[in-house]
Tab-separated table of C-alpha atoms in Angstrom:
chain	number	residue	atom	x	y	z
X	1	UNK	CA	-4.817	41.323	18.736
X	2	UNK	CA	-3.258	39.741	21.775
X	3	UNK	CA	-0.401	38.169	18.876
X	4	UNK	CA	0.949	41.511	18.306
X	5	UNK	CA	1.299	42.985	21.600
X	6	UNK	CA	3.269	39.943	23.249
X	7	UNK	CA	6.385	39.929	21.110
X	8	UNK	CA	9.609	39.470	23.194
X	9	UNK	CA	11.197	38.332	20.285
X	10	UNK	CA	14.375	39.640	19.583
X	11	UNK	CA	15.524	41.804	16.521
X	12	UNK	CA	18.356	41.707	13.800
X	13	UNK	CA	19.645	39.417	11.798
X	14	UNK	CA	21.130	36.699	14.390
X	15	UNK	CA	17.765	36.676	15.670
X	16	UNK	CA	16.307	35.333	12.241
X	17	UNK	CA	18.404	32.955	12.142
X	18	UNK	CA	17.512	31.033	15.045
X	19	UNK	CA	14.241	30.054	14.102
X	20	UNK	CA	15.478	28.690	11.064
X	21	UNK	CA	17.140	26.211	12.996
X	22	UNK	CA	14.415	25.303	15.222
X	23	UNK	CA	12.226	24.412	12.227
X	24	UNK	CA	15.062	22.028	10.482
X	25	UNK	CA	15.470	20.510	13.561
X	26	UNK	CA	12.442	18.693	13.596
X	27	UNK	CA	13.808	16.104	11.655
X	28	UNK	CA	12.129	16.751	8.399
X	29	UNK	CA	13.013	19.460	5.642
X	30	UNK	CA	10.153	21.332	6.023
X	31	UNK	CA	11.123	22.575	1.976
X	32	UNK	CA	10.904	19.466	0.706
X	33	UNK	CA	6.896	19.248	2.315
X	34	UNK	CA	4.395	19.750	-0.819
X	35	UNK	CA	2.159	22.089	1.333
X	36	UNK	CA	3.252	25.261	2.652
X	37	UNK	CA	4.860	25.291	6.401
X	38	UNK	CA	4.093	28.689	9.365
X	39	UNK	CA	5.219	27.698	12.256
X	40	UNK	CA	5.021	30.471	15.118
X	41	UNK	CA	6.350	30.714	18.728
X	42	UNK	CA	4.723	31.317	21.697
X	43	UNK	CA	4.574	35.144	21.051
X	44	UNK	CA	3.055	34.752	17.866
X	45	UNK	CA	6.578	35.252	16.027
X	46	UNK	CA	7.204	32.973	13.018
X	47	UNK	CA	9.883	30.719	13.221
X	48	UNK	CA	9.079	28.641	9.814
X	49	UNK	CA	7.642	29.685	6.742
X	50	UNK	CA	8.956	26.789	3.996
X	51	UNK	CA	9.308	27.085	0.611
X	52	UNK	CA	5.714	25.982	-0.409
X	53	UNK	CA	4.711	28.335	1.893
X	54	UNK	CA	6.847	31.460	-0.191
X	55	UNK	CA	5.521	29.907	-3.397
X	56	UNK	CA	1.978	29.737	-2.091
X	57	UNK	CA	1.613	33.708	-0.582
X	58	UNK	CA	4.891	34.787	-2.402
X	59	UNK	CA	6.356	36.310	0.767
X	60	UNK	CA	9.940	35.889	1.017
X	61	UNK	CA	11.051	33.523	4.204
X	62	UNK	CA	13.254	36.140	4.693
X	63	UNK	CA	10.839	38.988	4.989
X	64	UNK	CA	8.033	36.489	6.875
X	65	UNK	CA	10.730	35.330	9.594
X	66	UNK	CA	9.954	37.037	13.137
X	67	UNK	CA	7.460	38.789	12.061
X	68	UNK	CA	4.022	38.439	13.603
X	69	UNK	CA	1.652	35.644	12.265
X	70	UNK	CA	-1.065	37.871	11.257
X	71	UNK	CA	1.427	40.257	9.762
X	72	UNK	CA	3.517	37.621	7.600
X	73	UNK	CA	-0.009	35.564	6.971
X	74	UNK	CA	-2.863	38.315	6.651
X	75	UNK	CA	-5.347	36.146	5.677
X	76	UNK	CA	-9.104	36.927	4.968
X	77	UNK	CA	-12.182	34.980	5.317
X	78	UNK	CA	-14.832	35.303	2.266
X	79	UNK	CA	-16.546	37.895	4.002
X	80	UNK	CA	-13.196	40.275	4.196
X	81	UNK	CA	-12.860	39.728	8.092
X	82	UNK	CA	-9.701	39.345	9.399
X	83	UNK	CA	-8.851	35.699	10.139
X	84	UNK	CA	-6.536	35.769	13.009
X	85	UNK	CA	-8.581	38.451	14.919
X	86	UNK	CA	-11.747	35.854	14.259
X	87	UNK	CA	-9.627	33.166	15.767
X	88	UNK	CA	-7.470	34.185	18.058
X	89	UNK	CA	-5.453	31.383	18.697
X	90	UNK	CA	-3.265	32.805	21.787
X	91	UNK	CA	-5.980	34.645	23.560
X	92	UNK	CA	-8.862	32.553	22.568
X	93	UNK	CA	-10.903	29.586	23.965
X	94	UNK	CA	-8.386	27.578	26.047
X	95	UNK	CA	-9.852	24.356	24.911
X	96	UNK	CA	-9.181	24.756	21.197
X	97	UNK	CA	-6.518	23.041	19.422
X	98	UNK	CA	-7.097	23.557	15.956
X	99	UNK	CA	-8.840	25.356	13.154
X	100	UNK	CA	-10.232	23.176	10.420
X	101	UNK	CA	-9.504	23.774	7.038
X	102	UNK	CA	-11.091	26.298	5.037
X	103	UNK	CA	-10.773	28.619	2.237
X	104	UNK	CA	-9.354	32.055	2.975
X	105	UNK	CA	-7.951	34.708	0.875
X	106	UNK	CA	-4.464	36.586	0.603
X	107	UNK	CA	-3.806	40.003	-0.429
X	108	UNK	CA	-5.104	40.457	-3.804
X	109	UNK	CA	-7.686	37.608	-3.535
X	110	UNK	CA	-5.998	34.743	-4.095
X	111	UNK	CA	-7.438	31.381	-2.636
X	112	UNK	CA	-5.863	29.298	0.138
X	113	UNK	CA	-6.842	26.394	1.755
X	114	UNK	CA	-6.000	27.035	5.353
X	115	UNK	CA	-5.644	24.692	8.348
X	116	UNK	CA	-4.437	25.545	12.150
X	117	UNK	CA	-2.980	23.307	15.205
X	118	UNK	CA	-2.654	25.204	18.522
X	119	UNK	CA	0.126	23.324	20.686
X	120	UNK	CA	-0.104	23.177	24.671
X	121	UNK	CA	2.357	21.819	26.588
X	122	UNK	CA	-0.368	20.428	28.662
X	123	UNK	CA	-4.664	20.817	28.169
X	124	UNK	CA	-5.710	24.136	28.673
X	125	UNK	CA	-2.345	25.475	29.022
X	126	UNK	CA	-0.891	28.438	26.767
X	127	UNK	CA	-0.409	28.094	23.541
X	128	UNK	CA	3.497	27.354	22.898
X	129	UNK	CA	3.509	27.524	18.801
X	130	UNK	CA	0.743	27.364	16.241
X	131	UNK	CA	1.018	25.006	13.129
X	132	UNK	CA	-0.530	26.412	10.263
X	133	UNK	CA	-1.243	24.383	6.584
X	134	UNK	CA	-1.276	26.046	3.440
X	135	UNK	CA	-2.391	24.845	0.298
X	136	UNK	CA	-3.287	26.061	-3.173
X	137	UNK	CA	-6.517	25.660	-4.523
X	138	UNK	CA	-5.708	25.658	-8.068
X	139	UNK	CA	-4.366	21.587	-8.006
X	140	UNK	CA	-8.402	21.074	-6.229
X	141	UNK	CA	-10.065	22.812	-8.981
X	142	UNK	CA	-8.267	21.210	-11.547
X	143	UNK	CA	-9.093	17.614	-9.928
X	144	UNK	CA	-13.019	19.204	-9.995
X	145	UNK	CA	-12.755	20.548	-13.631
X	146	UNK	CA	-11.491	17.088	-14.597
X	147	UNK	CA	-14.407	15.231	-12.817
X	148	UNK	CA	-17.175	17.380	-14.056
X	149	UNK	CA	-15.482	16.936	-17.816
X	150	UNK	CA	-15.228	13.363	-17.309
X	151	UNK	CA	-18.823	13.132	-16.375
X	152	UNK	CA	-20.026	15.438	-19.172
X	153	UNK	CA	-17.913	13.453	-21.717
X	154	UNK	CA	-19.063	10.321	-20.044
X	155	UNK	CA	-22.957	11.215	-20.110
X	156	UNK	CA	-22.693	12.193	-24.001
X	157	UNK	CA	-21.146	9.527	-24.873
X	158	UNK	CA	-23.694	7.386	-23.070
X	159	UNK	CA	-26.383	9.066	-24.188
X	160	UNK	CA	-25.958	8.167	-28.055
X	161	UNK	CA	-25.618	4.768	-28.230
X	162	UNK	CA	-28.180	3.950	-25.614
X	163	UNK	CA	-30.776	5.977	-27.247
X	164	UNK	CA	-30.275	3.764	-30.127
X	165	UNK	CA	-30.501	0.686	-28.217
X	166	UNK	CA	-33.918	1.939	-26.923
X	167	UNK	CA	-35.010	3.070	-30.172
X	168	UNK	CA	-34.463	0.045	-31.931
X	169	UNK	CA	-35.491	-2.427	-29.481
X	170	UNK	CA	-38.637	-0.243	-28.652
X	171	UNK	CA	-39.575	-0.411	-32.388
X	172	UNK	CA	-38.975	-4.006	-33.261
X	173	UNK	CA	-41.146	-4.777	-30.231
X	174	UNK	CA	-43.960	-2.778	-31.340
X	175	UNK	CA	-43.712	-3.742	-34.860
X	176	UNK	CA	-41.679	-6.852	-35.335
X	177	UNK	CA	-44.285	-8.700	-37.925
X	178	UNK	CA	-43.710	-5.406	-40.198
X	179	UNK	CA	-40.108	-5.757	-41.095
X	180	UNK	CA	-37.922	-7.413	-43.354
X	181	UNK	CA	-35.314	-10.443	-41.866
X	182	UNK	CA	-32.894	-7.717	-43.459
X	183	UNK	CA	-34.456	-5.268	-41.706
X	184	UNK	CA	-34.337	-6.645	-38.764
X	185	UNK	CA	-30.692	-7.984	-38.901
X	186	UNK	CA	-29.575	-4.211	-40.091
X	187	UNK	CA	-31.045	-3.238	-36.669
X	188	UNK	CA	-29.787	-5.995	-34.731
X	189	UNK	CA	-26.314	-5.459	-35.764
X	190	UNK	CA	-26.879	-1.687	-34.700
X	191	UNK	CA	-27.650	-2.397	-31.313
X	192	UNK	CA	-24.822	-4.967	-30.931
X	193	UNK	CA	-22.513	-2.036	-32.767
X	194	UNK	CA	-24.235	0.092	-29.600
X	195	UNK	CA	-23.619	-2.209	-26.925
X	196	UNK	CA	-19.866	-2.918	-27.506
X	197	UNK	CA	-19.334	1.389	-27.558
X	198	UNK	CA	-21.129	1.490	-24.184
X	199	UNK	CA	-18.965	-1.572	-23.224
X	200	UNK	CA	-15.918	-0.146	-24.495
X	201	UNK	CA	-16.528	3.185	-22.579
X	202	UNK	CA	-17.018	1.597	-19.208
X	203	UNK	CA	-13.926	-0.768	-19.531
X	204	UNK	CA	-11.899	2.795	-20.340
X	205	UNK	CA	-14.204	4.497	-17.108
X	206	UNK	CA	-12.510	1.471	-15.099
X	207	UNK	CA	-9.090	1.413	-16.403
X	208	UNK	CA	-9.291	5.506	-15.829
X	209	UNK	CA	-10.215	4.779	-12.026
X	210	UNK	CA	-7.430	2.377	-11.668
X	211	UNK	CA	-4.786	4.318	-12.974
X	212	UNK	CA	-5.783	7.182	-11.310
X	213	UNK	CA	-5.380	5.139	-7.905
X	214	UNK	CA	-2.143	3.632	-8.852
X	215	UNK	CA	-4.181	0.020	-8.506
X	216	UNK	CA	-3.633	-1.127	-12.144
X	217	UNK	CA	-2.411	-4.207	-11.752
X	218	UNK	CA	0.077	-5.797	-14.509
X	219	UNK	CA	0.314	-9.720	-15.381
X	220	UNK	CA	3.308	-10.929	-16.448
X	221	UNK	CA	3.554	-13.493	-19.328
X	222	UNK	CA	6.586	-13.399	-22.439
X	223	UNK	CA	5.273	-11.754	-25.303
X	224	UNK	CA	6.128	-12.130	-28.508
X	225	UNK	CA	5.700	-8.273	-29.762
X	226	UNK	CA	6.006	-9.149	-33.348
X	227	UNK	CA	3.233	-11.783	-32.971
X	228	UNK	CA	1.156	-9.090	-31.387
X	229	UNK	CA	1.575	-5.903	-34.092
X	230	UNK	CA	0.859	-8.772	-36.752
X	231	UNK	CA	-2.208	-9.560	-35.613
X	232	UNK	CA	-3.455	-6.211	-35.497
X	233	UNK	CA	-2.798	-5.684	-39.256
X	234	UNK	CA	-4.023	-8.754	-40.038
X	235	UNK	CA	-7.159	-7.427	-38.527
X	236	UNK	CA	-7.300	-4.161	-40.478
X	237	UNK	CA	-6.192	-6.230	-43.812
X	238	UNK	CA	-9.044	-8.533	-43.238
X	239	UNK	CA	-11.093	-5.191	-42.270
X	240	UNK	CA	-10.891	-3.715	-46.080
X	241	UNK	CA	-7.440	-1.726	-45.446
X	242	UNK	CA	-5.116	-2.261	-48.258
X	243	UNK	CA	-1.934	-4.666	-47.197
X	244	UNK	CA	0.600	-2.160	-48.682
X	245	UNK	CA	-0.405	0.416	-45.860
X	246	UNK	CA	1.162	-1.056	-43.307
X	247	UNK	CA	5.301	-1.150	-43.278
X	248	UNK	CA	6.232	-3.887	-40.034
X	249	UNK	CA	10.033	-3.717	-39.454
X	250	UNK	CA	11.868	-5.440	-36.838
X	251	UNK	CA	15.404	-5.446	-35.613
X	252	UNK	CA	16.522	-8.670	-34.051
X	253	UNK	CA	17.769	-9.891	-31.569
X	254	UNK	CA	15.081	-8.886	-29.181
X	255	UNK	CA	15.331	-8.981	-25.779
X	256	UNK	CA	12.765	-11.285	-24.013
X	257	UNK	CA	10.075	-9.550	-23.107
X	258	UNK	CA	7.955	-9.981	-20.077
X	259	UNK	CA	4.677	-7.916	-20.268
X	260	UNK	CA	0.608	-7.957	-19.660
X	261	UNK	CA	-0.359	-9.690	-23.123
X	262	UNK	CA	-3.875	-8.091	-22.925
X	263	UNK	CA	-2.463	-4.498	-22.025
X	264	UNK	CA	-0.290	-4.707	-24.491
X	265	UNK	CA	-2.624	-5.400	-27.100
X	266	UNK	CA	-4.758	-2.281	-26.146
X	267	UNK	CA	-2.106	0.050	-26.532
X	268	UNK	CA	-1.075	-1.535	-30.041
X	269	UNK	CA	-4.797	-1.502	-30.826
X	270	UNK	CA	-5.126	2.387	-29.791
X	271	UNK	CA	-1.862	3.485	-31.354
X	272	UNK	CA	-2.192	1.801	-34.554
X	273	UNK	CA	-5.929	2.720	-34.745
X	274	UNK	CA	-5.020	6.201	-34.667
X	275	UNK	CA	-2.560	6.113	-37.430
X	276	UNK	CA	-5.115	4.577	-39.074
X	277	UNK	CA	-7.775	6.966	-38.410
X	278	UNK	CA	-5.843	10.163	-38.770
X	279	UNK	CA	-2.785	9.852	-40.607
X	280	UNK	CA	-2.239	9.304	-43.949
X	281	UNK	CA	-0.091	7.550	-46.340
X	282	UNK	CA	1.781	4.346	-45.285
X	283	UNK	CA	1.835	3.036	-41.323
X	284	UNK	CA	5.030	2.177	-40.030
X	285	UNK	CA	5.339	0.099	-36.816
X	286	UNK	CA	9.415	-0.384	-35.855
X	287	UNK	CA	10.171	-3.294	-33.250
X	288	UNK	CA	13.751	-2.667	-31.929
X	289	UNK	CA	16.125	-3.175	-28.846
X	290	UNK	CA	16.766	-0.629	-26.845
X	291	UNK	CA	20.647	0.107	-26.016
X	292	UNK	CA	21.751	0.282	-22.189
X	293	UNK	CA	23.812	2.997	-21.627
X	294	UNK	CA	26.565	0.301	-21.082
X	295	UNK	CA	27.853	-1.590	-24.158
X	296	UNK	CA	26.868	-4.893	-24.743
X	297	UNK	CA	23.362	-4.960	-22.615
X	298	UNK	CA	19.788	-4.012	-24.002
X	299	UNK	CA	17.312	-3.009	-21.361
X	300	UNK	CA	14.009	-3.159	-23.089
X	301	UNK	CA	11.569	-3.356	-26.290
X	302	UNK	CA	10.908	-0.240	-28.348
X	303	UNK	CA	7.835	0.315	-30.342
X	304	UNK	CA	7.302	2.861	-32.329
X	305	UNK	CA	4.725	3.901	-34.723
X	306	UNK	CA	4.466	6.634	-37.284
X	307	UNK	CA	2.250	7.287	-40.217
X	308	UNK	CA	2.618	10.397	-43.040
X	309	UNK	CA	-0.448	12.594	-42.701
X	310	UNK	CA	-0.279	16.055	-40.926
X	311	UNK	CA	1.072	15.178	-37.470
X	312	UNK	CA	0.552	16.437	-34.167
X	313	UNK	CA	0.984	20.582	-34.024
X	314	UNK	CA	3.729	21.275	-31.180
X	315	UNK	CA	1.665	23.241	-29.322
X	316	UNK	CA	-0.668	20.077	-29.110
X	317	UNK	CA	1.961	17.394	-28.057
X	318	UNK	CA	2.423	18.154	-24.313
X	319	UNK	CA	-1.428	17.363	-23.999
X	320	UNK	CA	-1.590	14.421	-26.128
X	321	UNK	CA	-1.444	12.224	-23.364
X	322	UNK	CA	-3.924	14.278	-21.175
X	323	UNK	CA	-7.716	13.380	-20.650
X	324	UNK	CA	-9.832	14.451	-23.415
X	325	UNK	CA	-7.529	15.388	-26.335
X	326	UNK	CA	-8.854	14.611	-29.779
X	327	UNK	CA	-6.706	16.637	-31.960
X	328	UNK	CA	-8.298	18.282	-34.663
X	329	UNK	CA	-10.809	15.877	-36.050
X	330	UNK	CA	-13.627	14.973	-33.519
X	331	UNK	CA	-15.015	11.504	-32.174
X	332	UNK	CA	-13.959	8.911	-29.436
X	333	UNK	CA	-13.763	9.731	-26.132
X	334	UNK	CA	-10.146	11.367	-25.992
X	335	UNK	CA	-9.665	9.274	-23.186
X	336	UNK	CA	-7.432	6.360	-25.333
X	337	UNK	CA	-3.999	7.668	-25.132
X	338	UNK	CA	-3.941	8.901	-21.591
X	339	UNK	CA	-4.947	5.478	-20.841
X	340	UNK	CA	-1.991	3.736	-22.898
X	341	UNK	CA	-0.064	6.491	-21.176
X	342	UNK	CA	-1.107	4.783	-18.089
X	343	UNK	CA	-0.571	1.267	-18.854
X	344	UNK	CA	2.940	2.009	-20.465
X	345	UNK	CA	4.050	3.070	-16.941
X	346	UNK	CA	2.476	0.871	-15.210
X	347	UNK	CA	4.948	-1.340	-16.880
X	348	UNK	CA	7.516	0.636	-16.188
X	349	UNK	CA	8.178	1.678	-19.164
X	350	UNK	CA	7.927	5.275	-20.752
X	351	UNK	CA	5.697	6.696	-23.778
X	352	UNK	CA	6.562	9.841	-25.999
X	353	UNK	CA	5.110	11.347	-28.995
X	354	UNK	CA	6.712	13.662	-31.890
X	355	UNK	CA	6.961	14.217	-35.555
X	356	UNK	CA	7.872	11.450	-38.136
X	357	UNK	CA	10.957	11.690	-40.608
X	358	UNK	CA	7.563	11.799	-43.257
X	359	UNK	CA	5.571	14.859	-41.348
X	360	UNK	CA	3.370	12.266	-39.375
X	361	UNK	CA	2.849	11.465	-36.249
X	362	UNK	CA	5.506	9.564	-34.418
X	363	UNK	CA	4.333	7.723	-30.699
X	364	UNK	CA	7.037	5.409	-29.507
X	365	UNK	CA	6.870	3.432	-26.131
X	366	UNK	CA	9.628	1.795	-24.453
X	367	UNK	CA	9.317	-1.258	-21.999
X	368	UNK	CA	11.851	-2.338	-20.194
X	369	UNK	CA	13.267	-6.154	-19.541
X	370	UNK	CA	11.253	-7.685	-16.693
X	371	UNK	CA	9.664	-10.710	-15.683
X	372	UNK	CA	7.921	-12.102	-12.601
X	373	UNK	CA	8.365	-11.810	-9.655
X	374	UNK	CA	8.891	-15.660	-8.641
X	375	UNK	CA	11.335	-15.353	-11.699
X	376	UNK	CA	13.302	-12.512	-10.550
């Protein structure tokens, strides 16, 4: 391979130091770049190999440094050929100036997504350094894993309710003289029950895909928390739970608080509800101020809310907040606390889960003082 033979590169240590400058003398750190960084001369030497780059192939800099391209990089395609002889980016096609990216392998098989820029001082001169991408493909298959989950959980979820619907509707049409008023009003209320689940899951589908794009957008109004957690255990009182279940304490004086009234009421909603649902014993919902580091300031509302069944296990509670965690008992979506997740920092605020004094489970979010911006 014409990158071999060309070297003029010198050797020892000085020597390895040069290129080191060269490549932080672009302007940028090329360590602090999420994707990994080759850069190599016009003899095929590399002159930057970034710390993404290390963690990526774990090559040392040190050992990739002046060595040749297809010696520190020995990259595969799928089909075990040798990438750089395939290519040939110094001895190759004048015209080229860049490989697209692909997948290619490392030593011992590991994936890479791989991308190449030839650079000419001038069209179809020689090739004066070659710019190569790396990136892992773990992060993509995660992002794919995710997807096809969400549309698995997504079509079984769907598929329930709406066969209901169609059921129901598809028999009352056929045989509506044949039932009962009761009858009919006991299927009725089903298919209402069915539409607002298929409702539900599409407003959490939407609030997913705005998250996920950072576009969740956050309306400012003063909220009067305690207002707000009273009203949802009003609900459940008027819903058959027994009043005694619920303990509301709040510490006063509270700082104003400046929040999206609706968003705030579906994180309430899905926090409480899952006290409800899967702890035991008495609910406890705490309203306090949260100290600023310096005296005499708060700088937000804390919520917290615990109940007294079994808890959260701890090897469970760095994925409560991830897509599809249920915990041990089945049902929902698993999609409700990575969305209050979301909401709480779109607020800016921060959300953390862990055991109650009681054994229970303990989620408390924290959001800070704000208010908008024509205000500010």
């Amino acid at each position: 391979m014409s990158v071999a033979g060309t070297s003029t590169a010198p050797e020892g240590r000085d020597a390895r130091r040069a290129p080191v400058s060269r490549c932080a003398g672009s302007g940028v750190d090329p360590d602090q770049l999420p994707d990994g960084l080759v850069v190599a001369d016009e003899h095929g030497r590399v002159t930057c190999f970034n710390a993404a780059a290390a963690r990526i192939t774990a090559v040392r800099p040190a050992d990739a440094l002046g060595q040749s391209l297809e010696k520190a990089l020995p990259l595969e395609d799928l089909e075990g050929r040798r990438w750089w002889q395939l290519t040939d980016p110094y001895g190759g096609l004048a015209i080229r100036v860049r490989q697209p990216e692909r997948n290619l392998l490392l030593p011992g098989g590991r994936e890479v997504l791989v991308s190449a820029r030839y650079v000419r001082d001038e069209p179809l001169g020689p090739v004066r350094s070659v710019v190569v991408s790396l990136r892992d493909t773990e992060a993509r298959r995660r992002t794919e894993r995710s997807h096809a989950e969400l549309i698995a959980t997504v079509a079984h979820e769907l598929r329930s309710p709406l066969t209901s619907v169609k059921g129901f509707t598809a028999t009352l049409l056929a045989k509506w003289e044949r039932f009962t008023d009761d009858q009919k009003r006991l299927m009725l209320e089903t298919v209402d029950a069915d539409a607002d689940r298929v409702t539900r899951l599409i407003a959490e589908l939407l609030d997913i895909s705005r998250i996920d794009s950072g576009r969740l957008e956050v309306r400012r109004q003063p909220v009067d928390i305690k207002a707000a957690v009273s009203r949802h255990i009003q609900a459940y009182v008027a819903a058959g739970q027994p009043a005694d279940r619920f303990l509301l304490r709040i510490e006063q004086p509270l700082p104003a608080l400046w929040a999206d009234p609706d968003k705030i009421d579906q994180v309430l909603s899905n926090l409480i509800e899952n006290a409800v649902r899967h702890g035991e014993g008495t609910v406890t919902i705490d309203v306090t101020p949260t100290p600023s580091p310096r005296e005499g300031e708060e700088i937000g509302t804390s919520v917290t809310v615990s109940d007294e069944g079994p808890g959260i296990p701890e090897e469970s509670m760095n994925r409560v907040f991830t897509r599809f965690w249920r915990g041990s008992k089945r049902g929902g979506t698993g999609l409700g606390l990575y969305i209050v997740k979301g909401i709480v920092e779109a607020h800016g605020g921060t959300i953390t889960v862990g055991r109650a004094a009681d054994g229970g489970a303990e989620f408390r979010f924290t959001l800070p003082v704000s208010a908008p911006a024509y205000l500010a």
